[in-house]
Structures are given as structure tokens and as C-alpha cells.
Coordinates of C-alpha atoms in Angstrom, one line a residue:
M1 CA 20.8 1.7 -6.4
S2 CA 17.6 -0.3 -5.5
K3 CA 14.3 1.6 -5.3
P4 CA 13.2 2.8 -1.8
I5 CA 10.3 0.8 -0.2
V6 CA 7.2 2.5 1.1
A7 CA 5.0 0.4 3.4
I8 CA 1.3 1.0 4.1
V9 CA 0.3 -0.1 7.6
G10 CA -2.8 0.3 9.8
R11 CA -5.8 -1.4 11.3
P12 CA -8.0 -3.6 9.1
N13 CA -10.5 -1.9 6.8
V14 CA -9.1 1.7 7.0
G15 CA -8.6 1.9 3.3
K16 CA -5.0 0.7 2.9
S17 CA -5.7 -1.4 -0.2
T18 CA -7.7 1.5 -1.8
L19 CA -4.7 3.8 -1.2
F20 CA -2.4 1.1 -2.7
N21 CA -4.5 0.9 -5.8
R22 CA -4.6 4.6 -6.1
L23 CA -0.8 5.0 -6.0
V24 CA -0.1 2.1 -8.2
G25 CA -2.6 3.4 -10.8
H26 CA -4.7 0.3 -11.3
R27 CA -6.7 -2.2 -9.3
R28 CA -4.0 -4.4 -8.0
A29 CA -5.1 -5.2 -4.5
I30 CA -8.5 -6.8 -3.6
V31 CA -10.7 -4.2 -2.1
D32 CA -13.7 -5.3 0.0
D33 CA -15.7 -3.8 2.9
M34 CA -15.0 -6.9 5.0
P35 CA -12.1 -6.4 7.4
G36 CA -9.0 -8.4 6.8
V37 CA -9.3 -9.0 3.0
T38 CA -5.6 -8.3 2.5
R39 CA -3.9 -10.9 4.6
D40 CA -0.4 -10.9 3.1
R41 CA 1.8 -8.1 1.8
N42 CA 1.2 -7.0 -1.7
Y43 CA 4.0 -5.5 -3.7
A44 CA 4.1 -3.2 -6.7
T45 CA 6.7 -1.0 -8.4
V46 CA 5.4 2.6 -8.8
N47 CA 7.1 4.3 -11.7
K48 CA 4.7 7.1 -12.5
Y49 CA 6.2 9.7 -10.2
E50 CA 9.5 11.6 -10.2
V51 CA 11.2 9.0 -7.9
P52 CA 10.2 5.4 -8.5
F53 CA 9.6 3.3 -5.4
I54 CA 8.3 -0.1 -4.3
L55 CA 4.9 0.1 -2.5
V56 CA 3.9 -2.6 0.0
D57 CA 0.3 -3.1 1.1
T58 CA -0.2 -5.1 4.3
G59 CA -2.9 -6.9 6.2
G60 CA -4.5 -5.0 9.0
F61 CA -2.4 -4.2 12.1
E62 CA -4.1 -5.1 15.4
P63 CA -1.7 -4.5 18.3
V64 CA -3.2 -7.0 20.6
T65 CA -5.3 -10.0 19.5
E66 CA -5.8 -13.7 20.3
D67 CA -7.0 -14.4 16.8
R68 CA -4.3 -16.3 14.9
L69 CA -5.1 -14.7 11.5
L70 CA -4.8 -11.2 13.0
Q71 CA -1.6 -12.3 14.6
Q72 CA -0.2 -13.3 11.3
M73 CA -1.4 -10.0 9.7
R74 CA 0.4 -8.2 12.6
E75 CA 3.6 -10.1 11.8
Q76 CA 3.3 -9.1 8.2
S77 CA 2.9 -5.5 9.1
Q78 CA 5.9 -5.6 11.4
L79 CA 8.0 -7.2 8.6
A80 CA 6.9 -4.5 6.2
M81 CA 7.8 -1.8 8.8
E82 CA 11.3 -3.4 9.2
E83 CA 12.1 -3.6 5.5
A84 CA 10.6 -0.2 4.6
D85 CA 12.4 3.1 4.1
V86 CA 9.2 5.1 4.6
I87 CA 5.9 4.1 6.4
F88 CA 2.4 5.3 5.6
F89 CA 0.2 4.8 8.8
V90 CA -3.4 4.9 7.7
M91 CA -6.3 5.6 10.1
D92 CA -10.1 5.9 9.5
G93 CA -11.4 9.4 9.6
R94 CA -15.0 8.3 9.7
E95 CA -14.6 5.9 12.6
G96 CA -12.3 8.3 14.5
L97 CA -9.3 7.7 16.7
T98 CA -9.3 4.3 18.4
P99 CA -7.2 2.8 21.2
A100 CA -5.6 0.5 18.6
D101 CA -4.5 3.6 16.6
R102 CA -2.9 5.1 19.7
E103 CA -1.0 1.9 20.4
V104 CA 0.3 1.6 16.8
A105 CA 1.3 5.2 16.8
G106 CA 3.2 4.6 20.0
M107 CA 5.1 1.8 18.3
L108 CA 5.8 3.9 15.3
R109 CA 7.4 6.7 17.4
K110 CA 10.1 4.2 18.2
V111 CA 10.9 3.6 14.5
N112 CA 13.8 5.6 13.2
K113 CA 12.2 6.1 9.8
P114 CA 10.0 8.8 8.2
V115 CA 6.3 8.1 9.1
F116 CA 3.4 9.7 7.3
Y117 CA 0.2 9.8 9.4
L118 CA -2.7 9.5 7.0
V119 CA -6.3 10.1 8.0
N120 CA -8.3 8.4 5.3
K121 CA -12.0 8.6 4.2
I122 CA -12.1 12.4 4.6
D123 CA -14.6 13.3 1.9
G124 CA -16.0 16.6 3.2
E125 CA -15.5 19.7 5.4
K126 CA -17.3 18.2 8.4
L127 CA -15.0 15.2 8.5
E128 CA -12.0 17.5 7.9
L129 CA -12.9 19.5 11.0
A130 CA -13.4 16.3 13.1
S131 CA -10.1 14.9 12.0
S132 CA -8.3 17.4 14.3
D133 CA -8.8 14.8 17.1
F134 CA -6.0 12.8 15.6
Y135 CA -3.4 15.4 16.6
S136 CA -3.9 14.1 20.2
L137 CA -1.5 11.3 19.1
G138 CA 1.2 13.8 19.7
I139 CA 2.1 14.1 16.0
D140 CA 3.4 17.3 14.3
S141 CA 1.6 16.8 11.0
M142 CA -0.8 14.6 9.2
H143 CA -2.4 14.2 5.8
T144 CA -6.2 14.1 5.5
I145 CA -7.0 12.1 2.4
S146 CA -9.7 10.2 0.5
A147 CA -7.9 7.4 -1.3
E148 CA -11.2 6.5 -3.0
H149 CA -11.8 10.0 -4.4
N150 CA -8.2 11.0 -4.9
R151 CA -8.4 13.8 -2.3
G152 CA -5.1 15.0 -0.8
I153 CA -3.1 12.4 -2.8
N154 CA -1.1 15.0 -4.8
D155 CA 0.1 16.8 -1.6
L156 CA 1.0 13.4 -0.1
I157 CA 3.1 12.4 -3.1
E158 CA 4.8 15.8 -3.3
E159 CA 6.0 15.5 0.3
L160 CA 7.0 11.9 -0.3
M161 CA 9.1 12.8 -3.4
G162 CA 10.9 15.4 -1.3
I163 CA 12.3 12.8 1.1
L164 CA 12.9 9.8 -1.2
P165 CA 16.5 9.4 -2.4
H166 CA 17.1 10.1 -6.1
S167 CA 18.9 7.3 -8.0
P168 CA 22.3 8.4 -9.3
A169 CA 22.8 8.7 -13.0
D170 CA 23.6 5.6 -14.9
D171 CA 27.3 4.6 -14.8
E172 CA 28.1 3.2 -18.3
D173 CA 31.1 1.3 -16.9
E174 CA 29.4 -0.5 -14.1
I175 CA 29.2 -4.2 -14.0
T176 CA 26.3 -6.2 -15.4
K177 CA 24.1 -7.4 -12.5
I178 CA 22.3 -10.7 -13.1
A179 CA 19.5 -11.7 -10.7
V180 CA 18.6 -15.4 -10.8
V181 CA 15.0 -15.9 -9.6
G182 CA 12.3 -18.6 -9.6
R183 CA 10.3 -20.9 -7.5
P184 CA 12.0 -23.0 -4.9
N185 CA 13.8 -26.1 -6.2
V186 CA 13.8 -25.1 -9.9
G187 CA 17.6 -25.5 -9.9
K188 CA 18.8 -21.9 -9.4
S189 CA 21.8 -22.7 -7.2
S190 CA 22.9 -25.5 -9.4
L191 CA 22.6 -23.2 -12.4
V192 CA 24.7 -20.5 -10.6
N193 CA 27.3 -23.1 -9.7
K194 CA 27.6 -24.3 -13.3
L195 CA 27.9 -20.7 -14.6
L196 CA 30.6 -20.0 -12.1
G197 CA 32.4 -23.3 -12.5
F198 CA 32.6 -24.1 -8.8
E199 CA 30.4 -25.0 -5.9
R200 CA 29.6 -21.5 -4.7
S201 CA 26.0 -22.1 -3.5
V202 CA 24.7 -25.1 -1.6
A203 CA 22.6 -27.1 -4.1
N204 CA 20.1 -29.3 -2.2
P205 CA 17.1 -31.1 -3.5
T206 CA 15.1 -29.9 -0.5
A207 CA 13.1 -26.8 -1.5
G208 CA 13.9 -23.6 0.2
T209 CA 17.6 -24.2 1.0
T210 CA 18.7 -20.7 -0.1
R211 CA 17.2 -18.2 2.4
D212 CA 19.2 -15.1 1.5
S213 CA 20.5 -13.5 -1.7
I214 CA 24.2 -14.4 -2.3
D215 CA 26.3 -12.1 -4.5
T216 CA 29.3 -13.4 -6.5
H217 CA 31.5 -11.2 -8.7
F218 CA 33.1 -12.9 -11.8
T219 CA 34.7 -12.0 -15.1
C220 CA 33.9 -13.6 -18.5
N221 CA 35.6 -12.5 -21.7
K222 CA 37.1 -9.5 -19.9
K223 CA 33.6 -8.3 -18.9
R224 CA 32.6 -8.0 -15.2
Y225 CA 29.4 -9.4 -13.8
L226 CA 27.7 -9.7 -10.5
L227 CA 25.6 -12.8 -10.1
I228 CA 22.8 -12.6 -7.5
D229 CA 21.4 -15.9 -6.4
T230 CA 18.1 -15.4 -4.7
A231 CA 15.9 -17.4 -2.4
G232 CA 13.0 -19.1 -4.1
I233 CA 9.7 -17.1 -4.1
R234 CA 6.9 -19.3 -2.8
R235 CA 3.2 -18.7 -3.2
K236 CA 2.0 -16.3 -0.6
G237 CA -0.2 -18.9 1.0
K238 CA 2.9 -21.0 1.7
T239 CA 5.1 -18.2 3.1
T240 CA 4.1 -19.1 6.7
E241 CA 7.5 -19.0 8.4
K242 CA 9.1 -15.7 9.2
L243 CA 12.3 -16.6 7.4
E244 CA 10.3 -17.5 4.3
K245 CA 8.6 -14.1 4.4
Y246 CA 12.0 -12.5 4.5
S247 CA 13.1 -14.6 1.6
V248 CA 10.3 -13.2 -0.6
V249 CA 11.3 -9.7 0.3
D250 CA 14.9 -10.5 -0.4
S251 CA 14.1 -12.0 -3.8
L252 CA 12.2 -8.9 -4.8
R253 CA 15.0 -6.7 -3.7
S254 CA 17.3 -8.9 -5.8
I255 CA 15.1 -8.2 -8.8
E256 CA 15.4 -4.5 -8.1
R257 CA 19.2 -4.7 -7.9
G258 CA 19.6 -6.6 -11.1
D259 CA 19.9 -5.4 -14.6
V260 CA 19.1 -8.7 -16.3
V261 CA 16.7 -11.1 -14.6
L262 CA 17.0 -14.8 -15.3
I263 CA 13.6 -16.3 -14.8
V264 CA 14.3 -20.0 -14.1
I265 CA 11.5 -22.4 -14.9
N266 CA 11.5 -26.1 -14.1
A267 CA 10.9 -28.0 -17.4
E268 CA 9.5 -31.0 -15.5
D269 CA 6.8 -28.9 -13.9
G270 CA 6.0 -26.8 -17.0
V271 CA 4.9 -23.2 -16.6
T272 CA 3.1 -22.5 -13.3
E273 CA 1.0 -19.7 -11.9
Q274 CA 3.8 -18.7 -9.6
D275 CA 6.3 -18.5 -12.5
S276 CA 3.9 -15.9 -14.0
K277 CA 3.8 -13.9 -10.7
I278 CA 7.6 -13.9 -10.5
A279 CA 8.0 -12.8 -14.1
G280 CA 5.4 -10.1 -13.4
Y281 CA 7.6 -8.7 -10.6
A282 CA 10.6 -8.5 -13.0
Y283 CA 8.5 -6.9 -15.7
E284 CA 6.9 -4.3 -13.4
A285 CA 10.4 -3.5 -12.1
G286 CA 11.4 -2.6 -15.6
K287 CA 14.2 -5.2 -15.9
A288 CA 15.6 -7.0 -18.9
C289 CA 14.4 -10.6 -18.8
I290 CA 15.6 -14.0 -20.1
F291 CA 13.6 -17.2 -19.6
V292 CA 15.9 -20.1 -18.6
V293 CA 14.1 -23.5 -18.8
N294 CA 16.1 -25.8 -16.6
K295 CA 16.2 -29.6 -16.3
W296 CA 15.5 -29.9 -20.0
D297 CA 17.6 -33.1 -20.1
A298 CA 15.1 -34.8 -17.7
L299 CA 12.2 -34.7 -20.3
Q300 CA 11.2 -37.3 -22.9
K301 CA 11.2 -35.1 -26.0
D302 CA 10.4 -35.2 -29.7
N303 CA 11.2 -32.8 -32.5
A304 CA 8.2 -30.6 -31.6
S305 CA 9.0 -30.3 -27.8
V306 CA 10.9 -27.1 -28.0
G307 CA 8.2 -25.4 -30.1
R308 CA 5.4 -26.5 -27.8
F309 CA 7.2 -25.2 -24.7
V310 CA 8.0 -21.9 -26.4
D311 CA 4.3 -21.5 -27.4
R312 CA 3.3 -22.2 -23.8
I313 CA 5.7 -19.5 -22.5
R314 CA 4.5 -17.0 -25.1
T315 CA 0.9 -17.7 -24.2
E316 CA 1.4 -17.5 -20.4
F317 CA 3.7 -14.5 -20.5
K318 CA 2.1 -12.3 -23.1
Y319 CA 3.6 -9.2 -21.5
L320 CA 7.1 -10.5 -22.1
P321 CA 7.1 -11.4 -25.9
F322 CA 10.6 -9.8 -26.2
A323 CA 12.3 -12.0 -23.7
P324 CA 14.7 -14.7 -25.1
I325 CA 14.1 -18.3 -24.1
I326 CA 17.0 -20.7 -23.4
F327 CA 16.7 -24.5 -22.7
V328 CA 19.4 -25.7 -20.4
S329 CA 20.5 -28.4 -18.0
A330 CA 22.4 -27.2 -14.9
V331 CA 23.4 -30.8 -14.2
T332 CA 25.0 -31.6 -17.6
G333 CA 25.9 -28.0 -18.5
Q334 CA 23.9 -28.2 -21.7
R335 CA 23.7 -24.7 -23.3
V336 CA 24.5 -23.0 -20.0
P337 CA 27.4 -21.0 -21.6
K338 CA 24.8 -19.5 -24.0
I339 CA 23.2 -17.7 -21.0
I340 CA 26.0 -15.1 -20.7
Q341 CA 25.9 -14.6 -24.4
E342 CA 22.2 -13.7 -24.2
V343 CA 22.8 -11.6 -21.1
D344 CA 25.3 -9.5 -23.1
K345 CA 22.8 -9.1 -26.0
V346 CA 19.9 -8.0 -23.8
M347 CA 22.1 -5.7 -21.7
T348 CA 23.2 -3.9 -24.8
Q349 CA 19.5 -3.2 -25.7
Y350 CA 18.6 -2.5 -22.0
A351 CA 21.2 0.4 -22.0
R352 CA 20.6 1.5 -25.6
R353 CA 19.9 5.1 -26.6
V354 CA 18.5 6.2 -29.9
T355 CA 18.9 9.7 -31.5
T356 CA 16.0 12.1 -31.2
S357 CA 15.8 12.5 -34.9
D358 CA 15.6 8.7 -35.6
L359 CA 13.1 8.4 -32.8
N360 CA 10.7 11.1 -34.0
K361 CA 10.9 9.8 -37.6
V362 CA 9.5 6.4 -36.4
F363 CA 7.2 8.2 -34.0
T364 CA 5.6 10.4 -36.7
E365 CA 5.2 7.5 -39.0
A366 CA 3.5 5.4 -36.3
T367 CA 1.0 8.2 -35.3
E368 CA 0.2 9.0 -38.9
A369 CA -0.3 5.3 -39.8
K370 CA -2.7 4.8 -36.9
H371 CA -4.4 7.5 -35.0
A372 CA -5.0 7.3 -31.3
P373 CA -8.6 6.6 -30.1
L374 CA -10.6 9.7 -29.1
A375 CA -10.2 10.7 -25.4
S376 CA -13.4 12.1 -23.8
G377 CA -14.7 12.8 -27.3
R378 CA -11.6 14.9 -28.2
R379 CA -8.9 14.1 -30.7
V380 CA -5.5 13.2 -29.3
K381 CA -2.7 15.2 -30.7
F382 CA 1.0 14.2 -30.5
Y383 CA 3.9 16.7 -30.6
F384 CA 7.2 14.9 -30.3
A385 CA 9.0 12.2 -28.4
T386 CA 12.4 12.1 -26.6
Q387 CA 14.3 9.4 -24.8
V388 CA 14.9 10.4 -21.2
G389 CA 16.6 7.3 -19.8
T390 CA 17.9 3.8 -20.1
K391 CA 17.7 0.6 -18.1
P392 CA 15.0 0.3 -19.3
P393 CA 14.7 2.5 -22.4
T394 CA 12.3 5.3 -21.3
F395 CA 10.6 7.7 -23.6
V396 CA 8.6 10.8 -22.9
I397 CA 5.8 11.6 -25.4
F398 CA 4.3 15.0 -25.4
T399 CA 0.6 15.2 -26.2
N400 CA -2.5 17.4 -25.6
Q401 CA -4.2 14.6 -23.5
P402 CA -1.6 12.7 -21.5
E403 CA -4.2 11.1 -19.3
G404 CA -6.3 10.0 -22.3
I405 CA -4.0 7.5 -24.0
H406 CA -5.5 4.1 -24.2
F407 CA -3.3 1.2 -23.1
S408 CA -3.7 -0.5 -26.5
Y409 CA -2.3 2.5 -28.2
E410 CA 0.6 2.7 -25.8
R411 CA 1.4 -0.9 -26.6
Y412 CA 1.1 -0.1 -30.3
L413 CA 3.7 2.7 -30.0
A414 CA 6.0 0.5 -28.0
N415 CA 5.8 -2.3 -30.6
R416 CA 6.6 0.2 -33.4
F417 CA 9.7 1.4 -31.4
R418 CA 10.7 -2.2 -30.9
E419 CA 10.3 -3.0 -34.6
A420 CA 12.4 0.0 -35.6
F421 CA 15.2 -0.2 -32.9
G422 CA 15.3 -3.7 -31.5
F423 CA 15.3 -3.6 -27.7
E424 CA 15.3 -7.4 -27.5
G425 CA 15.0 -8.7 -24.0
T426 CA 14.0 -5.3 -22.4
P427 CA 10.7 -3.6 -21.6
I428 CA 10.1 -0.2 -23.1
R429 CA 8.6 2.5 -20.8
L430 CA 6.5 5.2 -22.3
L431 CA 5.6 8.3 -20.2
F432 CA 3.0 10.8 -21.6
R433 CA 3.3 14.5 -20.7
G434 CA 1.4 17.6 -21.5
R435 CA 3.2 20.0 -23.8
E436 CA 3.3 22.7 -21.2
R437 CA 5.7 20.7 -19.1
N438 CA 8.3 21.0 -21.7
K439 CA 8.3 24.8 -21.2
A440 CA 9.8 24.5 -17.7

């Protein structure tokens, strides 16, 4: 089951990107006082709450405008509204209710989806009282929040968690879902055709031929698979056509649906910035990953070519040091059969569970060998760890200061778990909790 999508919409400069950053947990979107900074949709997978979801930030929504940029921003917002399961409509509590807010609210009343009306920038009692004017929109309820100061966010999340669908428990017998992603024209469809052994996708040298994800079921060595061939993900500045915008959304949904993501890179182009963005989507979604370097046959190579390319990938994708790398040619079939072998290996690790006793033996050794940095001048104490999920392997660690764990120490623990248990090809997710939560 793919994660639900929550879209943030509203006029320019009402604090949408600040709310996006607050919910994601780090500074992902560019925040500026100039209206219209966020021109395209910005996506992030939010995993820190009870129900994970995809959060979409949008450019400002101006209902009527002659300005082409604002028209494009409006189109982006409409696309986000169409693809979303839940909509956050953000308004500016300092500026007050505007005619544009009224028109957007009127449009949202026609949307058959849950809509949260958020009055942002409410930093004090005076603004809280003034916000009652927003009820004139004819809404039954609204949230007064300050995204910048974290005011009202907990109540908002609590209500959101109450309506988002919970993912069903993992089915150990389900088929392995393989998402094939990459920039346009890196050879994804040709690779899929070679894997399947027949012309299932239209392979065309013109970039952007595949607009929608195409699913194909197949069996190999008595194992069942679902291959998801996606549209190429272009740089945001080049997704100008409406169909291209939908293709980006569709590719991200395909990543969410997949268990193992094949990140296809064109050997002739080398590693590009967009390759890194695509891989980042897969990593943030918590998917098992394999780098597939296609068109390897087209290069002039020497004995050190593979080593140089591997070094480049490891340098550019430092957050994916665990992902295997395969050099293939979809045209000649060189090493293409090895892909399924690697998929099976990483899928085993992606769905792996370790015993609590083995886990805590490694956990205790790790925390004793290297103590966590002080948090707010206090020593961080660890109690125990337990695995709470797979796909990816997810661990809850109980501590006296769950908010005080430095990222570098979290990475240290993940590396120790990986050294002890493997987990090749899959990210490891660590969640830190206060000890009192275990008493519930």
C-alpha cells in the first residue's frame, strides 16, 4: 500500500514552506519573505509520525492572475490537489482573510477530500481572537497555528493521524515489487524489455516516451515479481508540460509502491545532479536500492574504468553506501540477468528481522564502545532496542533524551547494526523514544 499524499496549498507567502519544513523535520524547502519563492511542488516522505505520508509543498495559489508565473504556480497547486488524499489550505492570520482566500475556499468545497483549514502566523492571544473572522468562510473547524514557532502543530498532526489510512501488516508471501526509475532516456524501457524477454514497453530514443507507470507481472526461478516501469523524472525546471508534471508524480508513486528500486544511470552521461535527486527520493522513501549503470558497452574503457565509476557513485551518493552497483547493457543483455539475483539478495535483507537478544547485544557493545554526545549538557542514557518493522528494517531505541540524539551518532549506530547483521541494499530506520512510552 502506497503512502497517502498530503498537499499544502494556499496563496503565496502565507507560510506553506515553513509548515513543510516543520513537518518534514529539517530545512528542505527554501523559505524567503519574497512571495513566490516556491514555484514548483516539493516532495518529502514524512516518517516520524504514527502513519507515514508524502508531503507536497506547492507554489502560491492565486485564483485569478494574468501573470504567467502565477498561472503556472496555480496549475501546480491544482495538480497537487488532484493527486492528494488530504489537503492543507494555509491562510495568513496576520494579513487576515482576503478575497483570494474566499475563492480558493470555494474551490475546495467542491473537492471530495478531507480539507484542513489552517490559519498560520498566529503567535499570540490577540491574533488568536482576530482569527475568528476566518469562520466566515462557512467552515466548521480550523486550526490556528504558527509553523515558525511550532504552535498548534501537535493538534494538527493528531487529527491528521486519525484520518490517514494505516498500512496493512507486511504479507511475507507477497510478490517482490521492482520500481525502475531514472532520468528520461537512460534506457529504462529497454532494460525492462530485456529483463522480461519481450517488447513490453515502447523503447524510443526520444526522451520522455513513457508517460505513465506500466506494471508487468512475471515469474523467475519460481519467484513472483511485479516490474514497475516509470516515466523519466526530469529536472523541475523542465517539467513545463502538464503531462510531464503528472509523470513526476507517477514516478514518485512508483517508488512508493516498490520494494526494490533500480536507479538507472546512463554510463555515457556519468552521474548527474538529477540522478542524485532521484536516488534521494528512493532513500527518503525507505526503499531497498540498486544502482544499475546502463549503456556500459558504449564507453571506451580500461582496466580502471569500473573502479573510477564506482568511486564516483560512492562519492555522489554518500547516503547510499549499502546499495549494490551493477554495470549492464540493455542492448546486448550484458549482466542483465544479474539484476534479479541482486534484487533477491537485497529483498532478503529488506525484509529481515533479527532477534531482540542479538540486537541488544550489538546495541550494548556499540553504546559502551562510543558514548553519545551530551544533549543540552546532559548525558544521554540508552535502555534497550527492539525491531518494530521491516521493509525497511526499523528499530526503536529507548533513551532518556530522544530529541537529543545527534545525527552523527544515529549514523554510527546504524553502521554498527549493518556491520553485525548485514542489511545490504536497504536503509535502516532508527526511531528514538522516551522510556515512558514503553509503559503504555
